[in-house]
Short mmCIF file of N, CA and C in Angstrom, two decimals:
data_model
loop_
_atom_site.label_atom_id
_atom_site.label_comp_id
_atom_site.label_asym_id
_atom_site.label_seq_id
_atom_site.Cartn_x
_atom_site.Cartn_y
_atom_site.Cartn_z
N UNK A 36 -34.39 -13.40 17.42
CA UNK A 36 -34.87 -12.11 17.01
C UNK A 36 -33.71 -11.12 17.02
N UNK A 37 -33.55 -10.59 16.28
CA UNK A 37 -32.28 -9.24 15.59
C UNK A 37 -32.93 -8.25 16.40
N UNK A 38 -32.27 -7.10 16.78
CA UNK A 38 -32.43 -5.91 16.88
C UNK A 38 -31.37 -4.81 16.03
N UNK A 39 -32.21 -3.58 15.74
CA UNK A 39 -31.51 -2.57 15.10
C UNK A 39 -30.48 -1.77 15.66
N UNK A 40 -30.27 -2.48 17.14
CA UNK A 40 -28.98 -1.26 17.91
C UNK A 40 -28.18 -1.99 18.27
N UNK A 41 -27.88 -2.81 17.74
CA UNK A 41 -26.64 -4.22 17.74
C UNK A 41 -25.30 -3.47 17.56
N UNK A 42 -25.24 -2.82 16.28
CA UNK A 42 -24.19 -1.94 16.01
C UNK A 42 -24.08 -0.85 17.05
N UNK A 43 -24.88 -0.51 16.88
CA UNK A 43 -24.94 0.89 17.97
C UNK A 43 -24.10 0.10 19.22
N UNK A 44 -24.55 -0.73 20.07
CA UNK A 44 -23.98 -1.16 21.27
C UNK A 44 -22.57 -1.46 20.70
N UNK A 45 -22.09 -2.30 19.90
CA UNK A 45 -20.46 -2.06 19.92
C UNK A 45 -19.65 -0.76 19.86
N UNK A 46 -20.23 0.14 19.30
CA UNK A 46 -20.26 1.63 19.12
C UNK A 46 -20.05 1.86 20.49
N UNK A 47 -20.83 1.86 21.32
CA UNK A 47 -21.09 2.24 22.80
C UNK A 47 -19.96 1.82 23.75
N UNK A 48 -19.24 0.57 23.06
CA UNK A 48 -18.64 -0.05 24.12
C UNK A 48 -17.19 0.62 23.84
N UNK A 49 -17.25 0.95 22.49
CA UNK A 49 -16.03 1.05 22.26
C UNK A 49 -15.50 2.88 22.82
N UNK A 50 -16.47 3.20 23.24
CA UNK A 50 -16.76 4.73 23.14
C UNK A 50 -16.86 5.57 21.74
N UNK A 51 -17.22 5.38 20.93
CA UNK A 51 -17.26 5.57 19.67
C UNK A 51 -18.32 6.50 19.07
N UNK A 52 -19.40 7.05 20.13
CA UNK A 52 -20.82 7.81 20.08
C UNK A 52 -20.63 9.09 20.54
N UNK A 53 -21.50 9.91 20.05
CA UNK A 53 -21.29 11.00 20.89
C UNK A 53 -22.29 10.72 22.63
N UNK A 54 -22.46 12.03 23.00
CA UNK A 54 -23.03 12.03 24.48
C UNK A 54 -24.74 11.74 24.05
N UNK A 55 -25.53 12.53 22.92
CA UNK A 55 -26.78 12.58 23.39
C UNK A 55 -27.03 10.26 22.24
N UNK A 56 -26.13 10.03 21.60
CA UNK A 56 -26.18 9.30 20.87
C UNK A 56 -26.44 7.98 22.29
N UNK A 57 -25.60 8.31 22.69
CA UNK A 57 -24.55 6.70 23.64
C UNK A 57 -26.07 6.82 25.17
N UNK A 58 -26.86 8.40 25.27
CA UNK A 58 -27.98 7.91 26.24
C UNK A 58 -28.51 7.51 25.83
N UNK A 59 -29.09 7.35 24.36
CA UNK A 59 -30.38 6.82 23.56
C UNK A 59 -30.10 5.35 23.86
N UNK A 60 -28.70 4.64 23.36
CA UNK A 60 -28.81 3.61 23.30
C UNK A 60 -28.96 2.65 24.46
N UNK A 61 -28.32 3.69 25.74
CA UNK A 61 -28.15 3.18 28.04
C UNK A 61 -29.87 2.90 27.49
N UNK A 62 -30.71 3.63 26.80
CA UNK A 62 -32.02 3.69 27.67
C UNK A 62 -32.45 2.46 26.82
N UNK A 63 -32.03 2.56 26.00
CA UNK A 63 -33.18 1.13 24.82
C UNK A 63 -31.89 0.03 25.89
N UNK A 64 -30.82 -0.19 25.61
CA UNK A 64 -30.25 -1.34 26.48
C UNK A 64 -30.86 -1.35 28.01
N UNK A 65 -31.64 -0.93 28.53
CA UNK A 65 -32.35 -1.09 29.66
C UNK A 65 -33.85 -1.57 29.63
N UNK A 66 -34.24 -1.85 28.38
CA UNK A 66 -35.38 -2.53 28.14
C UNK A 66 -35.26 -3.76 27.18
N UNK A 67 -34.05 -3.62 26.33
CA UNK A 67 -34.04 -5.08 25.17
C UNK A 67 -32.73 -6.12 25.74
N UNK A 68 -33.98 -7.35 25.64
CA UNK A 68 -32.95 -8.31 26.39
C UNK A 68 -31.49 -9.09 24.99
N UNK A 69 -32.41 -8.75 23.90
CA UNK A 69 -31.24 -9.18 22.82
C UNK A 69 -30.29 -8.17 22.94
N UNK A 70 -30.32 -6.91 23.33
CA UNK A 70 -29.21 -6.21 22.89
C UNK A 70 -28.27 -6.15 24.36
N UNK A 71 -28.90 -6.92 25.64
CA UNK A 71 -27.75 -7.30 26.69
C UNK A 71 -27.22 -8.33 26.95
N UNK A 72 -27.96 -9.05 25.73
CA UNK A 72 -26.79 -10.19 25.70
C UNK A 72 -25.87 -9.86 24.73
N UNK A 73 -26.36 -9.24 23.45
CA UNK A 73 -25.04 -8.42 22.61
C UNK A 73 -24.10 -7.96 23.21
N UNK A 74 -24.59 -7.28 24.47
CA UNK A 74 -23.64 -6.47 25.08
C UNK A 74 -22.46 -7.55 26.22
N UNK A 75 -23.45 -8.28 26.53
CA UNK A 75 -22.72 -9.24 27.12
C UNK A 75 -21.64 -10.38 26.40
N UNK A 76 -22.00 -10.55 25.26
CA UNK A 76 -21.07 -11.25 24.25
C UNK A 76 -20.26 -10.25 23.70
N UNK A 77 -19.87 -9.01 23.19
CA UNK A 77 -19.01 -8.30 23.17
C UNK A 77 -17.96 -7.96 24.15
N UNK A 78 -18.52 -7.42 25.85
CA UNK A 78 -17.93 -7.37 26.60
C UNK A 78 -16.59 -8.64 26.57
N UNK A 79 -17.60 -10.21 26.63
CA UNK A 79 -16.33 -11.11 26.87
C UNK A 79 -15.24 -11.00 25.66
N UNK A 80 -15.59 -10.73 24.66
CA UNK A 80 -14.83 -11.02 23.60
C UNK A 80 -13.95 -10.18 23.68
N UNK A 81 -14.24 -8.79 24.30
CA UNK A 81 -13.12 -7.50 24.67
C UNK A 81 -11.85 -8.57 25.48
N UNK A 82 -13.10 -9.35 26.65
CA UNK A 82 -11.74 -9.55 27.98
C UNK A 82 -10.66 -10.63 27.33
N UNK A 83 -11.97 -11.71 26.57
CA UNK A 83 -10.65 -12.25 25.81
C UNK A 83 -9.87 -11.79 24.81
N UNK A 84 -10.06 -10.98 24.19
CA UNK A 84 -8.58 -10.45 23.04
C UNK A 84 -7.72 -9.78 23.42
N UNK A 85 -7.56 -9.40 24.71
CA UNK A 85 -7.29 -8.70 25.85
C UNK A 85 -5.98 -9.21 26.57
N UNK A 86 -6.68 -10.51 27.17
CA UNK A 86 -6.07 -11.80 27.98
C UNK A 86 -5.29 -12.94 27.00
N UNK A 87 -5.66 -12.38 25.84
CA UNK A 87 -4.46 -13.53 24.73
C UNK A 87 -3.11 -13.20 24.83
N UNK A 88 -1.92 -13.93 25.21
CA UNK A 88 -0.67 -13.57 24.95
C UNK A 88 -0.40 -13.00 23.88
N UNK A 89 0.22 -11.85 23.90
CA UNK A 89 0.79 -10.88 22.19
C UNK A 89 2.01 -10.31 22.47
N UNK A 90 2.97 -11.49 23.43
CA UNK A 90 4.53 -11.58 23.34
C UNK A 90 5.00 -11.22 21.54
N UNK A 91 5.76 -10.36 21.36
CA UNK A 91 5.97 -9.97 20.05
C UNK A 91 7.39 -11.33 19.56
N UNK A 92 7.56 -11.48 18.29
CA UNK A 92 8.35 -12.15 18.05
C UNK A 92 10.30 -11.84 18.53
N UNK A 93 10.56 -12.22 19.18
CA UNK A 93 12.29 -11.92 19.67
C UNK A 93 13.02 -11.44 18.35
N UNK A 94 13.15 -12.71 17.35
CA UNK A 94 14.06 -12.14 16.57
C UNK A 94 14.01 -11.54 15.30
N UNK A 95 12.82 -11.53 15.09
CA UNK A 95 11.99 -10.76 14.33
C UNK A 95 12.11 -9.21 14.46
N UNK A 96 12.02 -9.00 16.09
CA UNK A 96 11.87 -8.04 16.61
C UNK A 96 13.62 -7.29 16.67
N UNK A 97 14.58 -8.44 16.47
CA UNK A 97 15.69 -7.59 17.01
C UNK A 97 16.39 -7.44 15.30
N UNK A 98 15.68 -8.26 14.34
CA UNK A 98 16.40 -7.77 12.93
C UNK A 98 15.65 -6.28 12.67
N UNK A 99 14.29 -6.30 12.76
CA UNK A 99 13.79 -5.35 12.19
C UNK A 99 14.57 -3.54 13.24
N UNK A 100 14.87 -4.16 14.59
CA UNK A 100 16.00 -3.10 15.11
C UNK A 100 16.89 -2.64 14.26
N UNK A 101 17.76 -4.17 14.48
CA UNK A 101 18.84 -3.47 13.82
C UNK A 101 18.72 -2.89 11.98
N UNK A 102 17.99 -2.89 11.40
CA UNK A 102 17.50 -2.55 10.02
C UNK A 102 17.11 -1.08 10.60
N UNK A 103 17.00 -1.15 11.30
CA UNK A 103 16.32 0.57 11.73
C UNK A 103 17.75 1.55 11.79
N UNK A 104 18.19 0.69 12.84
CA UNK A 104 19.50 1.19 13.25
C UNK A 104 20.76 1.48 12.32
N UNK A 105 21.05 0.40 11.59
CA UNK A 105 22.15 0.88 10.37
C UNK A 105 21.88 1.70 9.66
N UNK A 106 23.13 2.09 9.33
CA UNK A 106 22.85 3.67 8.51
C UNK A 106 23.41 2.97 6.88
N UNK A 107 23.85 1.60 7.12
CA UNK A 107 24.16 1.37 5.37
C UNK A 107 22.76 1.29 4.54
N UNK A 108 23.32 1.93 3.40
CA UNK A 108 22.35 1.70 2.04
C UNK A 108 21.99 0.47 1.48
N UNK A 109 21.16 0.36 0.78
CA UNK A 109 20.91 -0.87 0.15
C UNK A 109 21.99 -0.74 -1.16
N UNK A 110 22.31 -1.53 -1.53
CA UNK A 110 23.36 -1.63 -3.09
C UNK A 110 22.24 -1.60 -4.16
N UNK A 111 22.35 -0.86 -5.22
CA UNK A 111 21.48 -0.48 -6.59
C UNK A 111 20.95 -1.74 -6.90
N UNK A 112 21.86 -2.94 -6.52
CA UNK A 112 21.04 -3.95 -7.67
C UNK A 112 20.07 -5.47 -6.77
N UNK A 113 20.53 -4.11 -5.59
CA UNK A 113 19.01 -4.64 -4.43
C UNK A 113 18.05 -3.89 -4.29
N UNK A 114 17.87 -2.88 -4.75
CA UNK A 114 16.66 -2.05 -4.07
C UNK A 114 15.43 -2.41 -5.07
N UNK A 115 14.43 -2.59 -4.80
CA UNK A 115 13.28 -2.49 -5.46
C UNK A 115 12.52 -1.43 -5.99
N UNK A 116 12.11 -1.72 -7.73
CA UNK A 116 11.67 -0.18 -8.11
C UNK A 116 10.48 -0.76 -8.37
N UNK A 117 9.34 0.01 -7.65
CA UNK A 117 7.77 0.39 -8.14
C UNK A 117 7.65 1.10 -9.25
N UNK A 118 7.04 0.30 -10.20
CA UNK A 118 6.85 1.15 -10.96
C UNK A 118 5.03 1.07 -11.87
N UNK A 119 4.50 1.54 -12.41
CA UNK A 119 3.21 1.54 -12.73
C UNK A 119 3.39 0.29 -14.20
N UNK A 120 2.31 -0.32 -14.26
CA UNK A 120 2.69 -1.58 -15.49
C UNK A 120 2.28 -0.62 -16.80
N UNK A 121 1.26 0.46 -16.86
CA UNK A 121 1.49 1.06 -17.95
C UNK A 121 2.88 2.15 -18.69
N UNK A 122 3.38 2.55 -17.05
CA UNK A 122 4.45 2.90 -17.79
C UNK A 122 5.88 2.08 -18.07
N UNK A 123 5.88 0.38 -17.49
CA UNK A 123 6.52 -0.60 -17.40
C UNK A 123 6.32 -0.83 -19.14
N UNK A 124 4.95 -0.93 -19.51
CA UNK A 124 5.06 -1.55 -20.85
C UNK A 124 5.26 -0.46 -22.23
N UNK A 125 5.40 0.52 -21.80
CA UNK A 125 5.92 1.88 -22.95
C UNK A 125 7.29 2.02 -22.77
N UNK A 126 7.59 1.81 -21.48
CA UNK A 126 9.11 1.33 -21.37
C UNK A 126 9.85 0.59 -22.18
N UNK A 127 8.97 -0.86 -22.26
CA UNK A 127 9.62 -2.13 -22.92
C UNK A 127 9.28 -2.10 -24.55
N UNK A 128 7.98 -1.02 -24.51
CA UNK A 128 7.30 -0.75 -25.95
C UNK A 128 9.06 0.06 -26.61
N UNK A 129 9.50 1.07 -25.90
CA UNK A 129 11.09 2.09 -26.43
C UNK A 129 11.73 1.20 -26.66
N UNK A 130 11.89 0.63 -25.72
CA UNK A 130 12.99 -0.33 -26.03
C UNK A 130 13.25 -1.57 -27.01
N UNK A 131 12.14 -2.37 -27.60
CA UNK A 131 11.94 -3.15 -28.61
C UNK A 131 12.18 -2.55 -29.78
N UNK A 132 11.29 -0.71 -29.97
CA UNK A 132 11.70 -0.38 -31.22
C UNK A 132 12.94 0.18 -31.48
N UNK A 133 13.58 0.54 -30.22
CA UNK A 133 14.83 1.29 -30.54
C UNK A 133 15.75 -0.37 -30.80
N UNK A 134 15.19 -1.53 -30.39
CA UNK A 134 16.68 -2.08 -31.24
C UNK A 134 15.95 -2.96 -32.19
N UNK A 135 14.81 -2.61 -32.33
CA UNK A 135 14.58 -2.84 -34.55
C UNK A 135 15.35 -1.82 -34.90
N UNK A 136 15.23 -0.33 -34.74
CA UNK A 136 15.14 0.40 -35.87
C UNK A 136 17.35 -0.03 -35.66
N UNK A 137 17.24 -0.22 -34.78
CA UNK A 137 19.14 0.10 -34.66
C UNK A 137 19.86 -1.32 -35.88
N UNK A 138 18.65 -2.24 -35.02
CA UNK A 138 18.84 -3.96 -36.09
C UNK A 138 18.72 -3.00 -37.57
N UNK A 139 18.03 -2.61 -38.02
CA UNK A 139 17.58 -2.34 -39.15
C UNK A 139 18.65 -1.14 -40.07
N UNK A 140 19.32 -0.67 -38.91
CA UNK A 140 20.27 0.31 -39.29
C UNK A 140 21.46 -0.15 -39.95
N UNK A 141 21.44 -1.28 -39.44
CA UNK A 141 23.12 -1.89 -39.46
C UNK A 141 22.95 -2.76 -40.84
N UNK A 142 21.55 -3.10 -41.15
CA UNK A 142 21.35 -4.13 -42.62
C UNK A 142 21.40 -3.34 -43.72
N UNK A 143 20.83 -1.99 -43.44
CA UNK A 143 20.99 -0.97 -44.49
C UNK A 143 21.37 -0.11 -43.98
N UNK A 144 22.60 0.32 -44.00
CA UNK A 144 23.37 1.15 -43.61
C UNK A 144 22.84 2.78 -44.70
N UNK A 145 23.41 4.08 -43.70
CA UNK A 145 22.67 5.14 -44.60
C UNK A 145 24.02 5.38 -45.61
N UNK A 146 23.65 6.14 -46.85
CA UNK A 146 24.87 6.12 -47.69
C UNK A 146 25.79 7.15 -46.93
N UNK A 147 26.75 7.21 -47.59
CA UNK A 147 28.05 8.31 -47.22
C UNK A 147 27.91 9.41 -47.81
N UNK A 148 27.88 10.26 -47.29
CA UNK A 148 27.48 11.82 -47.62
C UNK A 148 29.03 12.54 -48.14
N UNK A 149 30.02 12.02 -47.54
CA UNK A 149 31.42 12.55 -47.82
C UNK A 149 31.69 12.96 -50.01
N UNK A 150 31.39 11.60 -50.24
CA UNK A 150 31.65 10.74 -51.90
C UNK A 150 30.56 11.58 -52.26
N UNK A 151 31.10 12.49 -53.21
CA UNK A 151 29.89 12.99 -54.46
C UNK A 151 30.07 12.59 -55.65
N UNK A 152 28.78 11.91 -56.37
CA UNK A 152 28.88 11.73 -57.55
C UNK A 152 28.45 12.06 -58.20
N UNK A 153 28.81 12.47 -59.60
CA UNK A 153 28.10 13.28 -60.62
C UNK A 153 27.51 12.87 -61.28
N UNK A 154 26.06 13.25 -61.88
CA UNK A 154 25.22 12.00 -62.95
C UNK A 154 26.03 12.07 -64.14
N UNK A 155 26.24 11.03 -64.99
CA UNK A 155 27.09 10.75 -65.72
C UNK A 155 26.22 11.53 -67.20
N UNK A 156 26.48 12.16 -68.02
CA UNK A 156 26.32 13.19 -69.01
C UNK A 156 24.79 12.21 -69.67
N UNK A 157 24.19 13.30 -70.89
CA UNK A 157 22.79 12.65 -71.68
C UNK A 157 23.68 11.26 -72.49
N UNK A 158 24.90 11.70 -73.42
CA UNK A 158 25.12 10.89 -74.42
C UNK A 158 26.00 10.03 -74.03
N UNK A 159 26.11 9.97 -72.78
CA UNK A 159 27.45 8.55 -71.87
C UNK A 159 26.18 7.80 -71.80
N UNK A 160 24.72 8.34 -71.08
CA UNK A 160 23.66 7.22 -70.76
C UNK A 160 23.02 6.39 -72.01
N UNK A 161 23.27 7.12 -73.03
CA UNK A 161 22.38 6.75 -74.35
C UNK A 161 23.85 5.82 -75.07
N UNK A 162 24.69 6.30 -74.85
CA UNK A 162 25.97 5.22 -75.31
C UNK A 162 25.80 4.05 -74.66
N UNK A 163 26.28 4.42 -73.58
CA UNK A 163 26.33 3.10 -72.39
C UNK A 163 25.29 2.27 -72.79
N UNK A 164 23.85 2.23 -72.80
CA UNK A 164 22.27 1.55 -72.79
C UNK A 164 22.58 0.93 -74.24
N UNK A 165 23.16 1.49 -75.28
CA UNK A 165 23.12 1.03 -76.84
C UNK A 165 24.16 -0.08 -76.47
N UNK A 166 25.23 -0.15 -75.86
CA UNK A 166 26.21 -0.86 -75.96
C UNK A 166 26.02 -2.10 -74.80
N UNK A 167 25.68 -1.78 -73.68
CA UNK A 167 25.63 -2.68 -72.49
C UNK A 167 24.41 -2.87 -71.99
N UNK A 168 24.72 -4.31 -71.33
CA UNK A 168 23.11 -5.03 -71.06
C UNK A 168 23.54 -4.28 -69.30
N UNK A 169 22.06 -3.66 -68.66
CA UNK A 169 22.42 -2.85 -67.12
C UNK A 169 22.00 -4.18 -66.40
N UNK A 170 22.65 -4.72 -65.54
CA UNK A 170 22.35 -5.22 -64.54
C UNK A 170 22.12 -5.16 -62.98
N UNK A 171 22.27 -3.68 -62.85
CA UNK A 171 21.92 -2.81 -61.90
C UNK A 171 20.67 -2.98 -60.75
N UNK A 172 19.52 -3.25 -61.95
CA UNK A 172 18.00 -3.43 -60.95
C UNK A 172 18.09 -4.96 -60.44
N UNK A 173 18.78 -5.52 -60.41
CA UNK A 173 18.85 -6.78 -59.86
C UNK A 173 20.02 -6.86 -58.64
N UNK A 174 20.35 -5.94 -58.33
CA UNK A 174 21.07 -5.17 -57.37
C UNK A 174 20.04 -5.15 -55.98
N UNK A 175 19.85 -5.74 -54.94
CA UNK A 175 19.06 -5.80 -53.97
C UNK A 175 19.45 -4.25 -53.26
N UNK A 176 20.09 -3.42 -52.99
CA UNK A 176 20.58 -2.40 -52.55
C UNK A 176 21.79 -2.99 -51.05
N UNK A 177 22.33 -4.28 -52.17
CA UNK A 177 22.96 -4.70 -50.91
C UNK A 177 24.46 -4.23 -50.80
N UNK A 178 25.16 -3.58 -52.04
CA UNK A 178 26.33 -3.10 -52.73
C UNK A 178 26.33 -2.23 -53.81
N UNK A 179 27.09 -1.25 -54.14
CA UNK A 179 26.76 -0.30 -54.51
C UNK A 179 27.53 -0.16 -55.67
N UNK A 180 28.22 -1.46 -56.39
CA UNK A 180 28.94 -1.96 -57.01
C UNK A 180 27.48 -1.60 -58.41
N UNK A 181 27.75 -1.84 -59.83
CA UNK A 181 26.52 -1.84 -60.47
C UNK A 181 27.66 -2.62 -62.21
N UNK A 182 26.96 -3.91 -61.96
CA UNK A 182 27.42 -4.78 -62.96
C UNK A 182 26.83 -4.45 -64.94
N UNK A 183 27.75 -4.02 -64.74
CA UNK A 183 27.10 -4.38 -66.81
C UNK A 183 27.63 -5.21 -67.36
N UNK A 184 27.38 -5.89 -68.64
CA UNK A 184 28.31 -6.53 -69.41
C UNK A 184 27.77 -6.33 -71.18
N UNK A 185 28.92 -6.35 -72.39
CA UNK A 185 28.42 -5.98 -73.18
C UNK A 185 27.50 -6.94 -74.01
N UNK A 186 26.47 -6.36 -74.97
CA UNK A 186 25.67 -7.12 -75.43
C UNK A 186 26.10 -7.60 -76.73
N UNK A 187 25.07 -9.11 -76.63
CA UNK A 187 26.10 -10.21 -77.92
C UNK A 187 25.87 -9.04 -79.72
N UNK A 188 26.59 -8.95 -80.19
CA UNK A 188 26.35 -8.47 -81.84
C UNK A 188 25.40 -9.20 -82.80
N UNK A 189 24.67 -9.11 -83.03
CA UNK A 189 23.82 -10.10 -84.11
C UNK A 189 24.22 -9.69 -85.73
#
């Protein structure tokens, strides 16, 4: 059979109640025999966790000293950084696109702003087109070179 002041009595033992709390429970523990043997199986369990050896570890005890004690730093590429995984992966998110867009920089380079060129006049374009086959749009934008050659006479 359970009783409802089971808790309460570890409460009690531990001093953990207030004053009018801890008489309620002296007076019910003076009539319920389950809750003095609760009390009696707690008590021992106090004396034994009590009576267990809890010799601390020696050298355990004398690194974590001396770690106290030195005043050296850890070296940068020992210390450990906490960091949150959402801002871990916006991190790694910058960093992937910054070396596409940089990869991507170097395949198409931007033109040179220095070199101005002038569009070449109405009747150079209408000459040129009558006379030469353009081979220009077949130009991937990989060189800036622009091939013609002239067309056969029929």
């Amino acid at each position: 059979m359970e009783c409802q002041f089971i808790e309460q009595i570890s409460l009690l033992i531990d001093g953990e109640l207030n004053e009018a709390d801890a008489r309620q429970i002296r007076a019910h523990l003076a009539t319920c025999a389950v809750c003095q043997q609760a009390q009696a199986d707690f008590l021992s369990l106090r004396q034994a966790v009590q009576a267990a050896p809890h010799a601390p570890d020696a050298i355990a005890q004398q690194r974590t000293l001396t770690r106290i004690l030195t005043n050296e730093r850890t070296p940068l590429w020992r210390r450990k950084i906490a960091m949150p995984a959402p801002a871990f992966a916006l991190l790694m998110l910058a960093f992937v696109a910054l070396s596409f867009w940089m990869v991507a920089s170097r395949i198409n380079p931007a033109p040179q702003t220095g070199v101005q060129i002038s569009p070449p006049s109405r009747r150079e374009v209408t000459q040129n087109a009558a006379s030469a086959f353009d081979l220009s749009k077949f130009d991937r934008g990989e060189r800036a070179v622009i091939y013609t050659s002239p067309r056969p006479t029929q």
